[in-house]
Amino acid sequence: MRLVIILFFINIFLLYGQTIHYYNHLNPPLNETLSISSNYGDIRSSSFHFGIDYTTKGRRGLPIFAIDSGYVSRIKVEAGGYGRAIYINHNSGITSVYAHLDSFSFSITQFVKNKQYENQKFSIDILLEPTVFKIKKGEIIGYSGNSGQSTGPHLHFELRNTKSQSTLYPFIFSFHQKDTLPPVIEKVLLYHSFSYLSKDTLPAIKIIPFNKNKTTNSTSQNPKAWEVPEKFFIGLQAFDYLFDKSRKFNFYHSKVLLDQELIFEMKFDEMPFTETNLVSGIIDFQRRNLTSENIILQYQYSNLSFTPIKKAIHSGMITLNDTLTHTLTIEIYDFSGNFTTCNLQIRVSKKKGAFFNNNSYKEYIVAAGKQKIVKLGNTRLIFYPNTFYDNTKLFINKIYDLKLLTGEIIEIGHENIPVKSVFGLEIPITNVKPSLYSKIVVTRINGKVKESIGGEIKDNTIVAKTRKFGRYTLELDTIPPIIEFLNVKENEPIKQNFITVKITDNLSGIKSYNGYIDDNWVLFEYDLKNSTLVYTFDEKCIVKNSIRKLQIFVEDNRGNLERKRINFFY
Ligand SMILES: [Zn+2]
């Protein structure tokens, strides 16, 4: 057993050098058998997961330990996102992050609460000097929970480079089980290029299913060479297992080789924070929207830099100038060095044009990596240099619908087109009295659902920015938020040690809220996913055995204000 551990250690040491010494001497963040529900690099709907999620088996309140000595550099509390999160800077130049906590350690909780009362605000984001909270390795810093945007109790654990705040692959501790399972390649897809205009036609031209059962260092069994076009790049449906086959994770490292020569390489070892939302430029975005499959492209768009792409000869585009048989090799590695190889014999098809049908389109623009303004009547669309990953064919249209406020919908591209960064919309306001201008929002119509993207009024125009293509129109929000008392009844005693209130808004969303007991501001903690506010009775509301006054004020993003008052006995 000891020999195995030593061999494993040496193996890791050889692969990753001196730094692993450091990582192997850290304290686990949880004092439990660590079970992982999401790994670094996993693909979420609009971002990569850039930490590790440790399951807490449905439980909350498990102690969270600092992985190393250091100091608390940041404390963040928010209704969504990370909920309650703590950042610790270590001497090694690494920051560890612990998110979705139920609570902080006693001294940190007191500190946070004082700040919240001082600011009369629940959400805080404080950067701290090294002297405020010094932390010892293994010290309890908080308790696990389900706060913020979390779908169940777990610990989100993250490592960052302190200086650059770049996120790092954190699966590097000696306290994890050994991963001996190799990654799996399910499909190899061949692409010529992308044409997103028809939402029904998927762009892959050839799908090669790979033998799922033969994993380690296996070769696909094709006696005949696959026929391919002269120019193509590939996409992979591949994943990794960690300790067992119960969950699939994203792979760590991929290589594409043509006749032994490296064409493309991708390694999810590090992602700057600004790159973590570039999912739509790394996967076949249209296929994901239509079939829910995540195909990871082994291709680099011209307007994309992504740290995990380590090599991209001709952007990953493979060109074959002869009719000979070539070997296309795909290698997938996990972090522990397990790998799967797929060797495909390929040859250019003699049938010209056998692979692509070139559709012709009614109207489109090609927006490259520079600014472009498109006018549609008095509406202006502003595409910035960073809006697109690559030159993009775009259909822009106006649809008349007299039931709508402005009588029209602006249709911009299609929701299956990947967008790298925002574009601007400038829509003139018509048919609205100036007194109602402040209530206008730009909405995105998705089937029957209308989603507000806000917007700012400038003269007679509303200006908004968005990262999604689709259909847009204007809407009025004159309806205030709704407040419901969940466990308070008029003039009755409170049965629990807390007060809970539900707050919701129909369109523009909640901007701010405040709760008062007997005209004193009290800390209502906001949980966005449940739309609830919770005040836990504390020294700010001492028992008086009398009727007390509770007031809640909520304002939406269009200045619609709601106030509700109730008396209770406490
Ligand atoms: Zn997470």
Coordinates of C-alpha atoms and ligand atoms in Angstrom, one line a residue:
M1 CA 0.0 0.0 0.0
R2 CA 2.7 2.4 1.0
L3 CA 4.6 1.6 -2.3
V4 CA 1.5 2.4 -4.3
I5 CA 1.2 5.7 -2.6
I6 CA 4.9 6.5 -3.2
L7 CA 4.6 5.4 -6.8
F8 CA 1.5 7.6 -7.3
F9 CA 3.3 10.5 -5.6
I10 CA 6.4 10.1 -7.8
N11 CA 4.2 9.9 -10.9
I12 CA 2.4 13.1 -10.0
F13 CA 5.7 14.7 -9.0
L14 CA 7.2 13.9 -12.3
L15 CA 4.2 15.2 -14.2
Y16 CA 3.7 18.5 -12.4
G17 CA 7.0 19.3 -10.7
Q18 CA 7.7 20.9 -7.4
T19 CA 4.4 22.6 -6.8
I20 CA 2.7 19.3 -6.1
H21 CA 4.8 19.1 -2.9
Y22 CA 2.9 22.0 -1.7
Y23 CA -0.6 20.7 -2.8
N24 CA 0.0 17.4 -1.1
H25 CA 0.4 19.0 2.3
L26 CA -2.9 20.8 2.3
N27 CA -5.8 20.2 4.6
P28 CA -9.0 18.9 3.0
P29 CA -11.8 21.5 3.0
L30 CA -14.3 19.0 4.4
N31 CA -13.7 16.4 7.1
E32 CA -15.7 13.8 5.1
T33 CA -15.1 11.3 2.4
L34 CA -14.9 13.7 -0.5
S35 CA -17.4 13.0 -3.2
I36 CA -17.3 15.2 -6.3
S37 CA -20.5 16.2 -8.1
S38 CA -18.9 18.7 -10.5
N39 CA -15.3 19.1 -11.7
Y40 CA -13.2 22.0 -13.0
G41 CA -14.0 22.6 -16.7
D42 CA -17.5 21.0 -16.6
I43 CA -19.8 22.7 -19.1
R44 CA -22.7 24.6 -17.7
S45 CA -25.4 26.4 -19.7
S46 CA -23.4 29.6 -20.1
S47 CA -20.1 29.1 -18.3
F48 CA -17.5 26.6 -17.5
H49 CA -17.5 25.3 -13.9
F50 CA -14.2 26.7 -12.5
G51 CA -14.1 24.9 -9.2
I52 CA -14.9 21.6 -7.6
D53 CA -18.3 20.8 -6.1
Y54 CA -18.1 18.5 -3.1
T55 CA -21.4 16.9 -2.2
T56 CA -22.5 17.1 1.4
K57 CA -25.1 14.4 0.9
G58 CA -28.1 16.7 1.4
R59 CA -26.7 18.1 4.6
R60 CA -26.0 21.6 5.6
G61 CA -23.8 22.9 8.4
L62 CA -20.7 20.7 7.9
P63 CA -17.6 22.4 9.1
I64 CA -15.4 23.9 6.4
F65 CA -11.6 23.9 7.0
A66 CA -9.0 26.3 5.6
I67 CA -6.8 24.2 3.3
D68 CA -3.7 26.2 4.4
S69 CA -2.6 29.1 6.6
G70 CA -3.2 32.6 5.3
Y71 CA -5.7 35.4 5.8
V72 CA -9.3 36.2 4.8
S73 CA -8.9 38.5 1.8
R74 CA -12.5 38.8 0.8
I75 CA -16.0 38.1 2.1
K76 CA -18.9 38.2 -0.2
V77 CA -22.6 37.8 0.6
E78 CA -25.2 37.9 -2.2
A79 CA -28.8 36.7 -2.8
G80 CA -27.7 34.8 -6.0
G81 CA -24.3 33.7 -7.2
Y82 CA -22.0 32.3 -4.5
G83 CA -24.4 33.2 -1.6
R84 CA -22.0 33.4 1.4
A85 CA -18.4 33.0 0.2
I86 CA -15.0 33.4 1.8
Y87 CA -11.7 33.9 0.0
I88 CA -8.4 33.1 1.7
N89 CA -5.0 34.2 0.4
H90 CA -2.1 31.9 1.1
N91 CA 1.6 32.6 1.1
S92 CA 2.1 30.3 -1.9
G93 CA 0.4 32.9 -4.1
I94 CA -2.8 30.9 -4.3
T95 CA -6.3 32.0 -3.1
S96 CA -8.8 29.3 -2.0
V97 CA -12.5 30.1 -2.3
Y98 CA -15.3 28.4 -0.4
A99 CA -18.9 29.2 -1.6
H100 CA -22.6 28.6 -0.9
L101 CA -21.9 28.5 2.8
D102 CA -24.7 28.4 5.4
S103 CA -22.7 30.6 7.8
F104 CA -19.3 31.8 8.6
S105 CA -17.2 31.1 11.8
F106 CA -18.4 33.0 14.8
S107 CA -16.0 35.9 14.6
I108 CA -16.5 36.3 10.9
T109 CA -20.3 36.2 11.3
Q110 CA -20.2 39.0 13.9
F111 CA -18.0 41.1 11.6
V112 CA -20.2 40.6 8.6
K113 CA -23.4 41.3 10.5
N114 CA -21.9 44.6 11.9
K115 CA -21.1 45.6 8.3
Q116 CA -24.6 44.7 7.1
Y117 CA -26.2 46.8 9.9
E118 CA -23.8 49.6 9.2
N119 CA -24.7 49.7 5.5
Q120 CA -28.3 48.7 6.1
K121 CA -27.8 46.1 3.3
F122 CA -27.7 42.4 3.1
S123 CA -25.3 42.0 0.2
I124 CA -21.7 42.9 0.9
D125 CA -18.4 42.4 -0.9
I126 CA -15.5 43.3 1.4
L127 CA -11.8 43.2 0.6
L128 CA -9.7 42.7 3.8
E129 CA -6.2 43.6 4.9
P130 CA -4.0 40.6 5.9
T131 CA -4.2 41.6 9.6
V132 CA -8.0 41.4 10.1
F133 CA -8.6 37.6 10.0
K134 CA -5.4 35.5 10.1
I135 CA -6.2 31.9 9.5
K136 CA -4.4 28.7 10.5
K137 CA -4.3 25.6 8.3
G138 CA -7.2 23.4 9.2
E139 CA -9.1 26.1 11.1
I140 CA -12.9 26.2 10.8
I141 CA -13.9 29.1 8.6
G142 CA -17.5 28.4 8.1
Y143 CA -20.2 25.8 7.6
S144 CA -21.5 24.3 4.4
G145 CA -24.8 25.2 3.0
N146 CA -27.0 25.9 0.0
S147 CA -26.9 29.7 -0.2
G148 CA -26.9 31.7 -3.5
Q149 CA -27.4 30.1 -6.9
S150 CA -27.2 26.5 -5.7
T151 CA -29.5 23.6 -6.5
G152 CA -28.7 21.6 -3.4
P153 CA -26.4 21.6 -0.4
H154 CA -22.8 21.4 -1.5
L155 CA -19.4 23.1 -1.1
H156 CA -18.1 24.9 -4.2
F157 CA -14.3 25.0 -3.8
E158 CA -12.0 26.9 -6.0
L159 CA -8.4 27.8 -6.4
R160 CA -7.2 31.0 -8.0
N161 CA -3.9 32.6 -8.7
T162 CA -4.0 35.4 -6.2
K163 CA -2.3 38.0 -8.4
S164 CA -4.2 37.4 -11.7
Q165 CA -7.4 35.9 -10.2
S166 CA -7.1 33.2 -12.9
T167 CA -8.9 30.1 -11.9
L168 CA -6.8 26.9 -11.5
Y169 CA -7.5 23.2 -11.9
P170 CA -7.9 22.3 -8.2
F171 CA -7.9 18.5 -8.3
I172 CA -4.4 18.2 -6.9
F173 CA -4.7 16.9 -3.4
S174 CA -3.3 13.8 -1.9
F175 CA -6.5 13.3 0.1
H176 CA -8.6 12.5 -3.0
Q177 CA -9.1 8.9 -4.0
K178 CA -7.0 7.7 -6.8
D179 CA -8.5 8.1 -10.3
T180 CA -7.7 5.0 -12.4
L181 CA -10.5 5.3 -14.9
P182 CA -9.6 6.6 -18.4
P183 CA -11.6 9.2 -20.2
V184 CA -14.2 8.0 -22.8
I185 CA -14.5 9.2 -26.5
E186 CA -18.1 8.7 -27.6
K187 CA -18.2 10.4 -30.9
V188 CA -15.9 12.3 -33.3
L189 CA -17.7 14.9 -35.5
L190 CA -16.3 16.3 -38.7
Y191 CA -17.1 19.9 -39.5
H192 CA -16.6 22.0 -42.6
S193 CA -17.8 25.3 -41.3
F194 CA -20.7 26.7 -39.5
S195 CA -24.0 28.0 -41.0
Y196 CA -26.4 28.8 -38.2
L197 CA -29.2 30.2 -40.3
S198 CA -31.3 27.1 -40.6
K199 CA -32.2 26.0 -37.1
D200 CA -33.0 22.5 -38.2
T201 CA -29.8 21.7 -40.0
L202 CA -26.9 20.8 -37.8
P203 CA -23.5 21.6 -39.2
A204 CA -21.6 18.4 -38.5
I205 CA -21.0 16.6 -41.7
K206 CA -19.9 13.2 -40.4
I207 CA -20.3 11.6 -37.1
I208 CA -18.1 8.7 -36.2
P209 CA -19.4 6.7 -33.2
F210 CA -16.5 5.4 -31.1
N211 CA -16.5 2.1 -29.3
K212 CA -17.5 3.0 -25.8
N213 CA -16.5 -0.3 -24.2
K214 CA -12.9 -0.2 -25.4
T215 CA -11.5 2.6 -23.4
T216 CA -7.8 2.5 -22.5
N217 CA -5.6 3.1 -25.5
S218 CA -8.0 1.5 -27.8
T219 CA -8.4 2.0 -31.6
S220 CA -11.5 2.3 -33.5
Q221 CA -12.1 -0.8 -35.6
N222 CA -12.5 0.5 -39.1
P223 CA -10.8 -1.6 -41.8
K224 CA -11.7 0.9 -44.5
A225 CA -10.7 4.5 -44.4
W226 CA -13.4 7.1 -43.6
E227 CA -14.1 9.4 -46.5
V228 CA -13.7 13.0 -45.5
P229 CA -13.7 16.4 -47.3
E230 CA -10.5 18.2 -48.2
K231 CA -10.9 20.7 -45.4
F232 CA -12.4 20.0 -42.0
F233 CA -12.0 20.3 -38.3
I234 CA -13.3 18.1 -35.6
G235 CA -15.5 18.2 -32.5
L236 CA -15.5 15.6 -29.7
Q237 CA -18.1 14.1 -27.6
A238 CA -15.9 12.9 -24.8
F239 CA -15.9 12.8 -21.0
D240 CA -14.0 11.7 -18.0
Y241 CA -14.8 9.5 -15.0
L242 CA -13.2 10.2 -11.6
F243 CA -13.4 7.4 -9.0
D244 CA -16.4 5.5 -10.3
K245 CA -18.7 5.5 -13.3
S246 CA -21.6 7.2 -11.5
R247 CA -20.9 10.7 -12.9
K248 CA -19.4 12.1 -16.1
F249 CA -17.1 15.1 -16.0
N250 CA -15.5 17.1 -18.7
F251 CA -12.1 15.8 -19.9
Y252 CA -8.9 17.5 -18.9
H253 CA -6.7 17.4 -21.9
S254 CA -7.2 16.6 -25.6
K255 CA -4.8 16.3 -28.6
V256 CA -5.6 16.0 -32.3
L257 CA -2.8 14.7 -34.5
L258 CA -2.6 14.1 -38.2
D259 CA 0.0 11.5 -39.2
Q260 CA 1.6 11.9 -35.7
E261 CA 1.8 15.7 -36.1
L262 CA 0.1 17.7 -33.4
I263 CA -2.7 19.9 -34.9
F264 CA -4.7 21.0 -31.9
E265 CA -4.3 20.8 -28.1
M266 CA -6.6 21.8 -25.4
K267 CA -5.9 21.6 -21.6
F268 CA -8.3 22.8 -18.9
D269 CA -5.5 23.7 -16.4
E270 CA -6.3 27.4 -16.0
M271 CA -8.9 29.8 -17.1
P272 CA -8.8 33.6 -16.5
F273 CA -12.0 34.7 -14.9
T274 CA -12.9 36.6 -18.1
E275 CA -12.8 33.4 -20.2
T276 CA -15.1 31.3 -18.0
N277 CA -18.2 32.4 -19.9
L278 CA -16.9 31.5 -23.4
V279 CA -18.8 28.1 -23.5
S280 CA -20.7 29.1 -26.7
G281 CA -17.4 29.5 -28.5
I282 CA -15.9 26.2 -27.5
I283 CA -18.9 23.9 -28.0
D284 CA -21.1 23.3 -31.0
F285 CA -23.6 25.8 -29.7
Q286 CA -26.4 25.1 -32.2
R287 CA -26.2 21.3 -31.5
R288 CA -26.4 21.9 -27.8
N289 CA -29.5 24.1 -28.2
L290 CA -31.1 21.5 -30.4
T291 CA -30.0 18.2 -28.9
S292 CA -28.5 19.0 -25.5
E293 CA -25.2 17.3 -26.5
N294 CA -22.0 19.1 -25.6
I295 CA -19.5 18.7 -28.5
I296 CA -16.2 20.3 -27.8
L297 CA -14.7 21.8 -30.9
Q298 CA -11.1 21.3 -31.6
Y299 CA -11.0 24.5 -33.5
Q300 CA -10.2 28.1 -32.6
Y301 CA -12.5 30.9 -33.9
S302 CA -10.5 33.8 -35.3
N303 CA -11.7 36.3 -32.6
L304 CA -11.3 33.9 -29.7
S305 CA -8.4 33.6 -27.3
F306 CA -9.0 30.9 -24.7
T307 CA -6.2 29.8 -22.3
P308 CA -7.0 26.1 -22.4
I309 CA -6.3 26.1 -26.2
K310 CA -2.6 25.4 -26.1
K311 CA -2.1 24.7 -29.8
A312 CA -4.2 25.4 -32.9
I313 CA -2.3 24.9 -36.2
H314 CA -4.4 26.7 -38.9
S315 CA -7.0 27.2 -36.1
G316 CA -7.4 23.4 -36.0
M317 CA -8.5 23.2 -39.7
I318 CA -7.1 20.1 -41.3
T319 CA -6.4 20.2 -45.1
L320 CA -5.7 17.1 -47.1
N321 CA -4.2 17.7 -50.6
D322 CA -3.9 14.2 -51.8
T323 CA -6.0 11.0 -52.0
L324 CA -3.8 8.9 -49.8
T325 CA -4.9 7.3 -46.5
H326 CA -3.9 9.3 -43.4
T327 CA -4.2 8.7 -39.7
L328 CA -6.1 11.0 -37.6
T329 CA -5.4 10.5 -33.9
I330 CA -7.4 11.8 -31.0
E331 CA -5.9 11.5 -27.5
I332 CA -7.9 12.4 -24.4
Y333 CA -6.2 12.5 -21.0
D334 CA -7.5 13.0 -17.5
F335 CA -5.7 14.9 -14.7
S336 CA -4.2 11.7 -13.3
G337 CA -2.6 10.8 -16.6
N338 CA -5.1 8.1 -17.7
F339 CA -5.8 8.3 -21.4
T340 CA -7.8 7.0 -24.4
T341 CA -6.6 7.1 -27.9
C342 CA -8.7 6.9 -31.1
N343 CA -7.0 6.3 -34.4
L344 CA -9.0 6.9 -37.5
Q345 CA -7.9 6.1 -41.0
I346 CA -9.1 8.9 -43.3
R347 CA -9.0 9.6 -47.0
V348 CA -10.4 12.5 -49.1
S349 CA -13.6 11.6 -50.9
K350 CA -13.5 11.4 -54.6
K351 CA -17.0 12.7 -54.9
K352 CA -16.8 16.5 -55.0
G353 CA -19.3 18.4 -52.9
A354 CA -20.6 15.2 -51.4
F355 CA -20.6 16.7 -47.9
F356 CA -22.1 20.1 -48.1
N357 CA -25.2 21.7 -49.4
N358 CA -24.7 25.4 -49.7
N359 CA -28.0 27.1 -48.8
S360 CA -28.6 30.6 -50.1
Y361 CA -30.1 33.1 -47.7
K362 CA -32.5 36.0 -48.1
E363 CA -30.4 38.6 -46.3
Y364 CA -27.4 38.6 -44.1
I365 CA -24.5 40.7 -43.0
V366 CA -21.0 39.5 -42.2
A367 CA -19.7 41.0 -39.0
A368 CA -16.0 40.5 -38.5
G369 CA -13.8 41.5 -35.4
K370 CA -14.6 45.2 -35.8
Q371 CA -17.5 47.5 -35.0
K372 CA -20.4 47.4 -37.3
I373 CA -23.7 49.4 -37.1
V374 CA -26.8 48.1 -38.8
K375 CA -29.8 50.3 -39.3
L376 CA -33.3 48.9 -39.5
G377 CA -35.5 52.0 -39.9
N378 CA -34.8 54.1 -36.8
T379 CA -33.6 51.1 -34.9
R380 CA -29.8 50.7 -34.6
L381 CA -27.9 47.5 -33.8
I382 CA -24.3 48.0 -32.7
F383 CA -22.0 45.0 -33.1
Y384 CA -18.7 45.6 -31.2
P385 CA -15.3 44.2 -32.2
N386 CA -15.7 41.5 -29.5
T387 CA -19.4 40.6 -30.2
F388 CA -18.6 37.6 -32.4
Y389 CA -16.2 34.7 -32.2
D390 CA -15.8 34.7 -36.0
N391 CA -17.3 36.2 -39.2
T392 CA -21.0 35.5 -38.8
K393 CA -23.9 35.4 -41.2
L394 CA -26.7 37.2 -39.7
F395 CA -30.3 37.5 -40.6
I396 CA -32.0 40.7 -39.3
N397 CA -35.7 41.3 -39.7
K398 CA -38.6 43.4 -38.4
I399 CA -41.9 41.7 -37.7
Y400 CA -45.0 43.7 -37.3
D401 CA -47.3 42.8 -34.4
L402 CA -49.9 45.5 -33.5
K403 CA -50.6 43.9 -30.1
L404 CA -47.2 45.0 -28.9
L405 CA -46.3 48.4 -27.4
T406 CA -44.2 49.5 -30.4
G407 CA -46.1 47.4 -32.9
E408 CA -43.0 45.5 -33.9
I409 CA -40.4 42.9 -33.0
I410 CA -36.8 43.1 -34.0
E411 CA -35.5 39.7 -35.0
I412 CA -31.7 39.5 -34.7
G413 CA -30.0 36.4 -35.9
H414 CA -31.1 33.2 -34.2
E415 CA -30.7 32.0 -30.6
N416 CA -28.5 29.2 -31.8
I417 CA -25.8 31.6 -33.0
P418 CA -23.0 31.8 -30.4
V419 CA -22.3 35.3 -29.2
K420 CA -19.0 36.1 -27.5
S421 CA -19.8 39.4 -25.9
V422 CA -22.6 41.9 -25.9
F423 CA -24.1 43.9 -28.8
G424 CA -26.1 47.0 -28.5
L425 CA -29.7 47.8 -29.3
E426 CA -31.0 51.3 -29.8
I427 CA -34.8 51.3 -30.3
P428 CA -36.8 54.5 -30.8
I429 CA -39.7 54.9 -28.5
T430 CA -43.1 55.4 -30.2
N431 CA -46.7 55.3 -29.0
V432 CA -45.7 56.0 -25.3
K433 CA -46.4 59.1 -23.3
P434 CA -43.1 60.8 -22.1
S435 CA -44.4 60.4 -18.5
L436 CA -44.2 56.6 -18.9
Y437 CA -40.7 56.6 -20.5
S438 CA -39.1 55.6 -17.2
K439 CA -41.3 52.4 -17.1
I440 CA -40.0 51.0 -20.5
V441 CA -37.9 47.9 -20.7
V442 CA -36.4 46.0 -23.6
T443 CA -37.7 42.4 -23.5
R444 CA -36.5 39.3 -25.2
I445 CA -39.4 37.1 -26.4
N446 CA -38.7 33.4 -26.1
G447 CA -41.8 31.5 -27.0
K448 CA -44.4 32.7 -24.6
V449 CA -41.8 33.9 -22.0
K450 CA -40.8 37.6 -21.9
E451 CA -37.5 38.3 -20.2
S452 CA -36.5 41.9 -19.4
I453 CA -33.0 43.0 -20.3
G454 CA -33.6 46.5 -18.9
G455 CA -32.2 49.4 -21.0
E456 CA -31.5 53.1 -20.4
I457 CA -33.6 55.9 -21.8
K458 CA -31.7 58.5 -23.9
D459 CA -33.9 61.2 -25.4
N460 CA -36.5 59.3 -27.4
T461 CA -34.5 56.1 -27.6
I462 CA -34.0 53.1 -25.3
V463 CA -30.4 51.7 -25.3
A464 CA -29.7 48.2 -24.1
K465 CA -26.9 45.6 -24.3
T466 CA -27.4 41.8 -24.6
R467 CA -25.4 38.7 -25.4
K468 CA -28.3 36.7 -26.8
F469 CA -29.7 36.7 -30.3
G470 CA -33.4 36.3 -30.8
R471 CA -36.5 38.5 -30.9
Y472 CA -36.7 41.8 -29.0
T473 CA -39.5 44.3 -28.4
L474 CA -40.4 47.0 -25.8
E475 CA -42.7 46.6 -22.9
L476 CA -44.0 48.8 -20.1
D477 CA -43.5 47.8 -16.5
T478 CA -45.9 49.7 -14.3
I479 CA -46.7 46.8 -11.9
P480 CA -45.0 46.9 -8.5
P481 CA -43.5 43.8 -6.8
I482 CA -45.6 41.5 -4.7
I483 CA -44.9 41.0 -1.0
E484 CA -46.4 38.1 0.9
F485 CA -45.9 37.4 4.7
L486 CA -45.3 33.6 4.9
N487 CA -45.4 33.1 8.7
V488 CA -46.8 36.3 10.1
K489 CA -50.5 36.8 10.9
E490 CA -52.1 40.1 12.0
N491 CA -51.7 40.6 15.7
E492 CA -50.7 36.9 16.3
P493 CA -47.5 35.7 18.0
I494 CA -44.7 34.4 15.8
K495 CA -44.3 30.6 16.3
Q496 CA -40.7 30.4 14.8
N497 CA -37.5 32.2 15.7
F498 CA -37.6 33.9 12.3
I499 CA -39.8 35.9 10.0
T500 CA -40.0 34.9 6.3
V501 CA -41.5 37.0 3.5
K502 CA -41.9 36.2 -0.2
I503 CA -41.0 38.9 -2.7
T504 CA -41.5 38.6 -6.5
D505 CA -41.7 40.9 -9.5
N506 CA -43.4 40.5 -12.9
L507 CA -40.9 41.9 -15.3
S508 CA -38.0 44.3 -14.6
G509 CA -36.9 42.5 -11.4
I510 CA -36.2 43.5 -7.8
K511 CA -33.8 46.3 -7.4
S512 CA -33.9 46.8 -3.6
Y513 CA -35.8 45.9 -0.4
N514 CA -35.8 46.9 3.2
G515 CA -37.4 45.5 6.4
Y516 CA -38.2 47.4 9.6
I517 CA -39.5 46.3 13.0
D518 CA -40.9 49.2 15.0
D519 CA -39.2 51.5 12.5
N520 CA -35.7 50.0 13.1
W521 CA -34.0 48.5 10.1
V522 CA -33.4 44.7 10.6
L523 CA -31.3 42.3 8.5
F524 CA -33.5 40.3 6.1
E525 CA -31.4 37.8 4.3
Y526 CA -32.4 37.4 0.6
D527 CA -32.5 34.0 -1.1
L528 CA -33.0 34.7 -4.8
K529 CA -33.7 31.1 -5.8
N530 CA -36.6 30.9 -3.4
S531 CA -37.6 34.6 -3.7
T532 CA -37.6 34.8 0.1
L533 CA -36.5 37.2 2.8
V534 CA -35.6 35.8 6.2
Y535 CA -35.0 37.7 9.4
T536 CA -33.8 35.6 12.3
F537 CA -34.7 37.1 15.7
D538 CA -31.5 38.5 17.4
E539 CA -30.5 41.3 19.8
K540 CA -31.8 43.9 17.3
C541 CA -35.4 42.9 18.3
I542 CA -35.6 42.0 21.9
V543 CA -38.7 40.3 23.3
K544 CA -41.2 42.8 24.7
N545 CA -44.3 40.6 24.8
S546 CA -46.2 43.2 23.0
I547 CA -47.6 44.0 19.5
R548 CA -44.8 45.0 17.1
K549 CA -44.9 46.6 13.7
L550 CA -43.3 45.0 10.7
Q551 CA -42.9 46.9 7.4
I552 CA -41.4 45.7 4.1
F553 CA -40.5 47.9 1.2
V554 CA -39.6 46.5 -2.2
E555 CA -38.7 48.4 -5.4
D556 CA -38.3 47.0 -8.9
N557 CA -35.9 48.2 -11.6
R558 CA -38.5 50.5 -13.1
G559 CA -39.2 52.5 -9.9
N560 CA -42.4 50.7 -9.0
L561 CA -42.6 50.6 -5.2
E562 CA -44.6 48.3 -2.9
R563 CA -44.9 48.6 0.8
K564 CA -46.6 46.2 3.1
R565 CA -47.2 46.4 6.9
I566 CA -48.4 43.9 9.5
N567 CA -48.5 43.8 13.3
F568 CA -47.3 40.7 15.2
F569 CA -46.9 39.8 18.8
Y570 CA -43.3 39.1 20.1
Ligands
ZN1 ZN -19.6 24.8 -8.0

